[in-house]
XYZ file of C-alpha atoms in Angstrom:
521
model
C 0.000 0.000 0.000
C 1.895 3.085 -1.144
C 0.040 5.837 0.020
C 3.208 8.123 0.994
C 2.376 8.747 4.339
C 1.938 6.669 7.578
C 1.357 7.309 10.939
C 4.995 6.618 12.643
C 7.353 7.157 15.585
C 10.205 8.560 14.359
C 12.383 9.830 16.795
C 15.472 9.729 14.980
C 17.504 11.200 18.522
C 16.804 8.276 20.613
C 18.958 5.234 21.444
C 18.443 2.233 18.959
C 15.161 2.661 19.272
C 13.261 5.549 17.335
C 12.209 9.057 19.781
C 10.775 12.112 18.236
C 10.356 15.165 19.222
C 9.159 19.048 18.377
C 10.373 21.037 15.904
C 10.419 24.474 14.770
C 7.114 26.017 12.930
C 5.272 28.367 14.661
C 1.267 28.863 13.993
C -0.896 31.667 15.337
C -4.575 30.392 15.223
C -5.971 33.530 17.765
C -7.704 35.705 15.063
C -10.052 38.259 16.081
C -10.401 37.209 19.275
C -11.162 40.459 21.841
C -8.655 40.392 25.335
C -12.461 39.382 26.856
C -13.147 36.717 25.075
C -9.397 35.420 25.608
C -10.407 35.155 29.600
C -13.462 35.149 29.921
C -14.317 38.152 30.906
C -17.699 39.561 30.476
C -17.794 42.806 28.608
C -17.615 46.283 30.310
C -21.154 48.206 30.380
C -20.933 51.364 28.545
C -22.018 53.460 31.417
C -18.812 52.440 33.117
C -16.603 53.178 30.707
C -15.371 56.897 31.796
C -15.495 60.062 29.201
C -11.668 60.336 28.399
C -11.130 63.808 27.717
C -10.084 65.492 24.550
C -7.210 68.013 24.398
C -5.703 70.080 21.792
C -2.462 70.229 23.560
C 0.485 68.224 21.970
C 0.356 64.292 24.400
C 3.567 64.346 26.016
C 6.433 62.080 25.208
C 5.942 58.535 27.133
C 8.043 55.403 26.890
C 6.705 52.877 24.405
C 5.769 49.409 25.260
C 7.981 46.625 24.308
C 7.443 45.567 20.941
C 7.590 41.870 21.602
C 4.268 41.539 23.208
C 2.285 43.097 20.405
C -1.123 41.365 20.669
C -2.438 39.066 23.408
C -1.215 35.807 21.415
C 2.219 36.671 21.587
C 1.301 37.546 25.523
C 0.461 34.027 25.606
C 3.402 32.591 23.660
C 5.606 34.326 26.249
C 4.105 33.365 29.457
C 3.709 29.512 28.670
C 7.205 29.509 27.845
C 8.789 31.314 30.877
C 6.057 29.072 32.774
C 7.403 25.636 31.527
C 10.692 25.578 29.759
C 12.727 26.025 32.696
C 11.146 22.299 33.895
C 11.510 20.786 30.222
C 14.885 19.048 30.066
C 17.396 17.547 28.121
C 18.295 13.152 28.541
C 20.881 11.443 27.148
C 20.435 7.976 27.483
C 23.932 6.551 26.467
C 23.287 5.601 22.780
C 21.104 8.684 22.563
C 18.923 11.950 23.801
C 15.520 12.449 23.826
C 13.705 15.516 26.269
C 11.608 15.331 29.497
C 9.759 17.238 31.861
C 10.339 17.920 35.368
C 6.452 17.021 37.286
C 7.588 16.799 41.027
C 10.560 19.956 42.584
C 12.241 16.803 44.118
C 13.528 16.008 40.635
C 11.159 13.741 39.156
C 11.312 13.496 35.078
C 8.582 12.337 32.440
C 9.603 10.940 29.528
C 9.342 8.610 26.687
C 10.536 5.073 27.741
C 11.889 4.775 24.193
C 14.636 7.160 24.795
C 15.790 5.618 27.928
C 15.297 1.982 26.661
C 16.964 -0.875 28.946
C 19.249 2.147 30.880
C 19.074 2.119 34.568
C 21.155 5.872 34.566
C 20.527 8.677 31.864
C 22.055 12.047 32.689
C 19.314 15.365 32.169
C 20.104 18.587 31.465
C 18.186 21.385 32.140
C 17.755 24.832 30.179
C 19.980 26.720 32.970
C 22.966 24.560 31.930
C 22.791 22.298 35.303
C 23.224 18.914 35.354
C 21.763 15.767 37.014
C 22.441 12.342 36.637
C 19.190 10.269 37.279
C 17.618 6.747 37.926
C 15.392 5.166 35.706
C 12.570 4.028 38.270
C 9.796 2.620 35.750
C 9.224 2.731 32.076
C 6.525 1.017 30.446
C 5.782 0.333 26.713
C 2.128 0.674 26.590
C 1.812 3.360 26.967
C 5.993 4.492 25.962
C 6.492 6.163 29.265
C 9.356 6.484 31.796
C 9.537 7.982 35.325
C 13.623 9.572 36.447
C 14.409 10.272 39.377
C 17.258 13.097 39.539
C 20.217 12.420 42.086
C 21.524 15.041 44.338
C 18.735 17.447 43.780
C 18.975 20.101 46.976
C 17.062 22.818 46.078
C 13.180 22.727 44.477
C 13.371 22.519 40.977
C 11.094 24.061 38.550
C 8.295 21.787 37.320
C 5.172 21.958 35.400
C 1.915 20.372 36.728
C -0.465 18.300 34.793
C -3.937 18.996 33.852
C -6.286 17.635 36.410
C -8.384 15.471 33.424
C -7.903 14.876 29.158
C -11.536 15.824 29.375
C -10.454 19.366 29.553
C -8.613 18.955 26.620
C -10.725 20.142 23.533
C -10.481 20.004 19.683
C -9.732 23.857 18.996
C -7.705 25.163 21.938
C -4.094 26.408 21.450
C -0.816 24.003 22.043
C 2.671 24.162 22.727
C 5.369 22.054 22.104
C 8.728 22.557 24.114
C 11.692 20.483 23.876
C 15.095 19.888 21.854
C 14.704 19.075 18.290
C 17.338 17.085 16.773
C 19.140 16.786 19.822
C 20.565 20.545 19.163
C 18.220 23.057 19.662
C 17.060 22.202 23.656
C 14.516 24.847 24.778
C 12.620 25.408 21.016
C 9.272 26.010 21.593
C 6.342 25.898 18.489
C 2.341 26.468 18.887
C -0.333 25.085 17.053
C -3.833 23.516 17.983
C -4.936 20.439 19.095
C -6.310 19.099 15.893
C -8.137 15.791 17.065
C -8.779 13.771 20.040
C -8.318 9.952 19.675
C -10.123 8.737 22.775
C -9.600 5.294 21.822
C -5.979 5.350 21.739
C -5.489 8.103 24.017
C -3.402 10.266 22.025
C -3.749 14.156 20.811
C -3.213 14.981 17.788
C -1.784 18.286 16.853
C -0.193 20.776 14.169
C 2.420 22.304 16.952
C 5.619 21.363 14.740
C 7.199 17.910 16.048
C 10.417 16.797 14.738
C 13.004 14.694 15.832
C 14.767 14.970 18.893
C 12.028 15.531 21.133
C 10.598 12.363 22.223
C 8.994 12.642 25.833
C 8.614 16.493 26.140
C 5.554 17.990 26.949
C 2.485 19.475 24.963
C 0.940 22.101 26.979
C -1.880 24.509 27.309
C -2.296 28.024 27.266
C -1.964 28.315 31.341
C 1.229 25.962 31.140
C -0.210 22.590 32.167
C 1.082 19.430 30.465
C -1.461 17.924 28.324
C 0.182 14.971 26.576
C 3.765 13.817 26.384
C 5.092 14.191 22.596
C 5.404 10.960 21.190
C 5.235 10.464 17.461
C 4.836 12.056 13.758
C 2.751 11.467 10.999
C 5.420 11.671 7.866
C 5.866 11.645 4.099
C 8.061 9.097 3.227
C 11.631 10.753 3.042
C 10.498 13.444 5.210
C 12.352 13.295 8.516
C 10.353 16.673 9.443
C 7.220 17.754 10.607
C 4.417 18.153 7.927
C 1.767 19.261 10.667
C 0.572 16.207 12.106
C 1.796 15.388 15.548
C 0.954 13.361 18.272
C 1.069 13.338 22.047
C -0.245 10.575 25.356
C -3.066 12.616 26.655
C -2.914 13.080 30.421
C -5.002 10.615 31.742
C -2.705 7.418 31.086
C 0.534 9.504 31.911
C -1.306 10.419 35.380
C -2.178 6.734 35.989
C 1.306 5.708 35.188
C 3.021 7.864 37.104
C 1.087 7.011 39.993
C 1.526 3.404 39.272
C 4.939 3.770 39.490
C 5.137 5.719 42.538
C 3.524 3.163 44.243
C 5.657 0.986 43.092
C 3.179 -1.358 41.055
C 5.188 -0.560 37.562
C 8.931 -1.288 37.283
C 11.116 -1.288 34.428
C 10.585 -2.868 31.698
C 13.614 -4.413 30.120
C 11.891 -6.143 27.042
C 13.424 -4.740 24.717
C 14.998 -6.803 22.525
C 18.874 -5.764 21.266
C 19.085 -5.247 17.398
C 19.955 -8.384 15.568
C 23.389 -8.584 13.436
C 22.915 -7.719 9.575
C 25.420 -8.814 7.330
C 26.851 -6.512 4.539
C 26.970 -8.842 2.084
C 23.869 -8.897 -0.185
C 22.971 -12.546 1.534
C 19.272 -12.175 2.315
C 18.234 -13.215 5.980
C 15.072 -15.206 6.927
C 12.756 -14.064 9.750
C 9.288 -12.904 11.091
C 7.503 -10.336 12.859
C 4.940 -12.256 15.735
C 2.788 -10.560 17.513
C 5.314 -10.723 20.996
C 7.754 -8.089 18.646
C 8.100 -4.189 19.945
C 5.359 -2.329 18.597
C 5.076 1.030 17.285
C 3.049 4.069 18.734
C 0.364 3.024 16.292
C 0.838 -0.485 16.931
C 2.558 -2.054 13.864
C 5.475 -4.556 15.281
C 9.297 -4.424 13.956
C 12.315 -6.368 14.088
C 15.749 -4.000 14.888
C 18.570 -5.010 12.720
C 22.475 -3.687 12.965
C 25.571 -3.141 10.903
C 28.323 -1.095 10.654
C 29.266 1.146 7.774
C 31.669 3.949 6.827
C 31.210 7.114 5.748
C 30.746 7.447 1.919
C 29.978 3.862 1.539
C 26.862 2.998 -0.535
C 24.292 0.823 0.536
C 21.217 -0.789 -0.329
C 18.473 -2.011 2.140
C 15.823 -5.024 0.940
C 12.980 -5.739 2.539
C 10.991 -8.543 0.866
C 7.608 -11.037 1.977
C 4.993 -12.429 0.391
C 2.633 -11.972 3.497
C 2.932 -8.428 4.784
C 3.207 -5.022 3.632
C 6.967 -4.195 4.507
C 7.940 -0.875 5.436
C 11.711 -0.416 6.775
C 13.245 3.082 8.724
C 16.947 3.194 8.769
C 18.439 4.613 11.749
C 21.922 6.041 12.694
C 23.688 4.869 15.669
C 22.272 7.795 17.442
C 18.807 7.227 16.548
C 18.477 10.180 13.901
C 16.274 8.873 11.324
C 18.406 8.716 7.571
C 16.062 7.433 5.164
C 12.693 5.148 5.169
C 10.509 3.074 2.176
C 7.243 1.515 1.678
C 6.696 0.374 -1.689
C 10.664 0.904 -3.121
C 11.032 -2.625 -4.031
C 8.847 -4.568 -6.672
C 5.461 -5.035 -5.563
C 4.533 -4.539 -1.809
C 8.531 -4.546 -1.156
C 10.412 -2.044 0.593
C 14.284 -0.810 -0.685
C 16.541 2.018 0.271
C 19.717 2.746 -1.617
C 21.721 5.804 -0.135
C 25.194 7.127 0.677
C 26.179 6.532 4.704
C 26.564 9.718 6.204
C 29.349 8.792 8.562
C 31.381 5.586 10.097
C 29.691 3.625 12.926
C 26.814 1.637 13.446
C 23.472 1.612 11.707
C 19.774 0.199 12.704
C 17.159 -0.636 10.796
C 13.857 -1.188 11.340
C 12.327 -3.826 9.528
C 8.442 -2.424 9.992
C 4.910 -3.261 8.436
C 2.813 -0.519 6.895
C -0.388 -1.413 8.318
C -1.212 -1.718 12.143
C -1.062 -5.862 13.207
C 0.659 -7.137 10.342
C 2.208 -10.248 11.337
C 4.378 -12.751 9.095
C 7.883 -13.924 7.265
C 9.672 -11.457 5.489
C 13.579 -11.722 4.523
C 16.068 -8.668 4.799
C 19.326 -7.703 3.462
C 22.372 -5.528 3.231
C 24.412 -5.153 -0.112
C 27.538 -2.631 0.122
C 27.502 -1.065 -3.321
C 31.332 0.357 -2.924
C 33.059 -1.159 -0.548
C 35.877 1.308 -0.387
C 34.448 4.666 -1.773
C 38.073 6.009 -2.022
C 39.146 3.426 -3.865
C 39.834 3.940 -7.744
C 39.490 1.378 -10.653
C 41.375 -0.522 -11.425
C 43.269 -0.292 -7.888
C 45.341 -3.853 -9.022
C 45.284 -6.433 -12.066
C 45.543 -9.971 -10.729
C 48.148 -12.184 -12.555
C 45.995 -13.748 -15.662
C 47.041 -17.569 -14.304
C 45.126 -16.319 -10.502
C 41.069 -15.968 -11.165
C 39.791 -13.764 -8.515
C 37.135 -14.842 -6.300
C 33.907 -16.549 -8.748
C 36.114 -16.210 -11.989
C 37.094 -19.374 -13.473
C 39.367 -20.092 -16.361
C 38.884 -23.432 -19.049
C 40.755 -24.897 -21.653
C 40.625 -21.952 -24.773
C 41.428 -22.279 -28.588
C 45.036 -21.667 -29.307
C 44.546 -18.501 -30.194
C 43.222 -17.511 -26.974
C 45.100 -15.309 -24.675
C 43.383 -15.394 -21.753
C 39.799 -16.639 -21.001
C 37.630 -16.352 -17.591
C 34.228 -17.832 -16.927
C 32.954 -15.818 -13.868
C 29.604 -14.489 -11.597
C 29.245 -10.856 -10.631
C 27.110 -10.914 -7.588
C 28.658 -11.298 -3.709
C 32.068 -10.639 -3.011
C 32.671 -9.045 -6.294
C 34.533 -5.064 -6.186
C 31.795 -2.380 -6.556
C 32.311 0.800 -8.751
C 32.316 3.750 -6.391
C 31.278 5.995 -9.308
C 27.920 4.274 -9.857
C 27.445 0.930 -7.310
C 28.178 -1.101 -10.497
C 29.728 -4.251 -10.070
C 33.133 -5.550 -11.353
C 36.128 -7.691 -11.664
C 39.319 -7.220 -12.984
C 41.771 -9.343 -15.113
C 45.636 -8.899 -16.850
C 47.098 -10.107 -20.147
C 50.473 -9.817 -21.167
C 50.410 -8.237 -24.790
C 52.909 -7.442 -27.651
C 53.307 -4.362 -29.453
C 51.296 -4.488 -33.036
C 49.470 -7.127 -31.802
C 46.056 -7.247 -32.936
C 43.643 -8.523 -29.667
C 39.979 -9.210 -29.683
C 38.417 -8.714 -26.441
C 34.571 -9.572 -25.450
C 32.481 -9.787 -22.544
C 29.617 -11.996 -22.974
C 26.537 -12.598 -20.850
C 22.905 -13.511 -20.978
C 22.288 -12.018 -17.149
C 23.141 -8.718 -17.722
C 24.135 -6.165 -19.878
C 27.889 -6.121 -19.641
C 30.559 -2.894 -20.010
C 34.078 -3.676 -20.959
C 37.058 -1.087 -20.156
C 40.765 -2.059 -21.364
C 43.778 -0.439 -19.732
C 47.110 0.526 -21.138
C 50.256 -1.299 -18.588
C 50.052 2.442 -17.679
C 46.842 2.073 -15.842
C 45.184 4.823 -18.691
C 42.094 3.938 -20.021
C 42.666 2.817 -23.858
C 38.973 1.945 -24.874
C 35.531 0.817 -23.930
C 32.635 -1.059 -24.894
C 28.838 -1.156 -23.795
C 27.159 -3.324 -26.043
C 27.947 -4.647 -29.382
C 24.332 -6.507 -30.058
C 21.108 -5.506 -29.989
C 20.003 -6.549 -27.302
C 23.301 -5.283 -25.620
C 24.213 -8.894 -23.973
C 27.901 -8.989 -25.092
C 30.556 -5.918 -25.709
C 33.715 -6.551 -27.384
C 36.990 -4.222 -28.366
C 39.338 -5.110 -31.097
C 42.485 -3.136 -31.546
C 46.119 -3.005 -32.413
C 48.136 -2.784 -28.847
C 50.353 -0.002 -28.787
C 53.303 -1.314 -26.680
C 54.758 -4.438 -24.845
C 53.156 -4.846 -21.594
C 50.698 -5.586 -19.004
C 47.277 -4.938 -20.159
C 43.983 -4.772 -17.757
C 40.941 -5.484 -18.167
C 37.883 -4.331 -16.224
C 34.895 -6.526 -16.662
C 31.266 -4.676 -16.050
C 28.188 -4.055 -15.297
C 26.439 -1.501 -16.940
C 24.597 -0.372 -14.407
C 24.199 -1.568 -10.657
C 21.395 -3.905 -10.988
C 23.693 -5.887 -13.345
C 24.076 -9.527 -11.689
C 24.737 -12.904 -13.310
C 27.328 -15.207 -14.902
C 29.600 -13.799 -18.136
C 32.573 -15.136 -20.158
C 35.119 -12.746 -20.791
C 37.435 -13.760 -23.766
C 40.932 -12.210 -25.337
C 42.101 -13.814 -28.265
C 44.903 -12.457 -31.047
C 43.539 -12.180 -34.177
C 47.275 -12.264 -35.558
């Protein structure tokens, strides 16, 4: 089902897992409304309104208002911010940050449990610069919430309460978002409304700008009261961002949890399960998403796969079943989200080609695209230049040592060298374009007249021939029509080593080939 967009957590700051968080666009939905109407205020009577005399004489100079509370929305903007930011707080959970809220001046922290995960300390930051390490006390995964408890705390700490009941929260009324977007930008606050109510779910939807980064700070109200703790983003596919759909845990499950855990009757949950090795070797693995897999905010389950890459390397992610809709999210060691697919494979398939950002390790999260999708799927990981610095051809091999699947057979007398081979795993990848290769040497004679040709029925096959100088002398895509076999004939300039690069045209090319020189004097 490619429909572009699906409701996600994507918290690309969080540990392994995935943690989002608010982001940066700023709405103003107060139009027209009179400083009455903002609170409540019945309107004056006009016989107490007082005559306010006119004067002909010049009004004498007075200081101006500042010009940053203009209107009574901006008024509004302010105040919730210098209410609650102070209280909203940065984590770093080891592997990676999410935000928080201080509820309690003793140093108690909401947050997502995703951004802790399985850590028992997490150090928090607040938007003064201090410092605290803290104690994971609970976390729970339904609904993804954890409760910190700040060390050393010995002074009250600013905090911001919670709204006495979600059925105060209506469709209409202004929200803010506070929190540290992309694990950079702690303290960013953006306003919006709260769009919807699920009920069922218990979640708020909003357009106050989420992005990643922010998993487990607060939504609030106009008077400062947390509402909902920011949890996940509807996005495009390829869009890390906000597109103005947001959503938050509405009060009344992050009340009962809290209180759960106070009293002790929720602990920690340390289910999740560690991401499972990925080789980078094209070799498809079997497995399965049950219904006892880590779910999603919206309840689809994943698997967590790992591998390690460099930067500049090429890559390309498969995701492939026969029984579910695959959808995969790939993850950078520190949770920041990099790319994600639905439909980028052949039918309901999910791929990802890209360029790695930067050396380390790499998660991916091997997803569904509807909610309870359950079944066998196979993943893989094929490195489409293994070293991106590397030029071709780097070394010939002596013709007498066939490199990895090459093979050589008896050839006619005339034949110089002769390879049967497979271009597929293991074989060198073209950092240019991800094409695959393998490269051969001759030994040739000046004047001597060589036919060269790279046959194939699996792909369409690109031929380069190098000097004993390593300089390209000529090339060949396709001498056919249907381009299965390329071939060079020339007169060799010198004495020498001669290479030979044997192609793919492009990097979907896989298969067997023959790859032939014979002298044609």
């Amino acid at each position: 089902m490619s429909q572009g967009l699906k409701y996600k957590l994507f918290d690309l700051a969080t540990s392994t897992g995935l943690c989002l968080g608010c982001g940066l666009l700023a709405m103003n939905i107060s139009v027209g409304r009179s400083i009455a109407s903002q609170f409540d205020l019945p309107p004056a009577p006009i016989s107490d309104i007082p005559d306010i005399p006119i004067s002909p004489s010049p009004i004498p100079d007075q200081p101006l208002p500042p010009i940053y509370a203009q209107d009574i929305n901006e008024q509004t903007n302010i105040r919730v911010y210098e209410i609650a930011s102070p209280a909203v707080v940065s984590i770093q959970s080891g592997r990676g940050n999410g935000s928080g809220t201080i509820i309690d001046p003793k140093g108690l922290v909401l947050t997502s449990a995703h951004v802790v995960r399985t850590a028992q300390k997490v150090t928090v930051r607040l938007l003064d610069d201090r410092q605290f390490d803290g104690q994971v006390i609970a976390s729970s995964r339904d609904p993804d919430l954890a409760l910190i408890r700040l060390d050393r705390v010995t002074e009250p700490l600013p905090h911001v309460e919670l709204i006495s009941s979600a059925n105060d929260i209506k469709v209409g009324q202004r929200a803010f978002a506070i929190g540290n977007p992309f694990g950079r930008f702690a303290g960013t606050l953006t306003t919006g409304i709260v769009s919807r109510l699920d009920r069922d779910r218990h979640l708020i939807q909003t357009d106050a700008a989420i992005n990643p980064g922010n998993s487990g700070g607060p939504l609030l109200n106009s008077r400062g009261q947390l509402i909902g703790v920011n949890s996940a983003i509807f996005t495009a596919r390829g869009n890390e961002g906000s597109i103005g759909l947001g959503f938050a845990i509405a009060a009344d499950p992050v009340k009962d949890f809290v209180a759960a855990a106070l009293s002790g009757q929720i602990g920690i949950d340390r289910s999740f399960k560690p991401p499972i090795n990925l080789a980078l070797n094209g070799r498809a693995s079997r497995a399965a998403l049950t219904a006892s897999d880590e779910t999603l905010p919206d309840g689809s389950f994943y698997k967590a796969f790992t591998f390690n890459g460099t930067s500049g390397q090429k890559v390309n992610l498969q995701m492939r079943s026969n029984e579910i809709d695959s959808y995969m999210i790939l993850l950078d060691g520190e949770g920041n989200k990099i790319a994600e697919d639905d439909d980028g494979g052949s039918g309901n398939d999910a791929s990802i080609t890209l360029t790695l950002p930067k050396d380390g390790n790499y998660v991916v999260y091997a997803n569904t695209y509807d909610v309870g999708e359950i079944g066998n799927f196979t993943i893989s990981a094929q490195p489409l230049n293994i070293n991106p610095n590397r030029s071709i051809p780097p070394s010939f091999p002596n013709s007498n040592t066939p490199r990895n699947s090459a093979s050589a057979f008896s050839p006619a007398p005339n034949v110089i060298l002769q390879r049967r081979g497979i271009l597929g795993p293991g074989s060198r990848v073209l950092a240019r374009d991800g094409s695959l290769f393998e490269a051969f040497s001759f030994e040739g004679i000046a004047g001597q007249v060589v036919e060269i040709t790279l046959a194939s029925e699996d792909f369409r096959p690109y031929l380069v021939l190098f000097s004993p100088q390593k300089q390209v002398i000529e090339q060949n895509s396709g001498i056919t029509a249907d381009r299965q076999n390329a071939a060079i004939t020339l007169e060799l300039p010198q004495t020498g080593t001669y290479g030979i690069v044997a192609n793919t045209y492009d990097q979907s090319g896989r298969g067997e080939y023959v790859l032939t020189v014979k002298s044609l004097q």
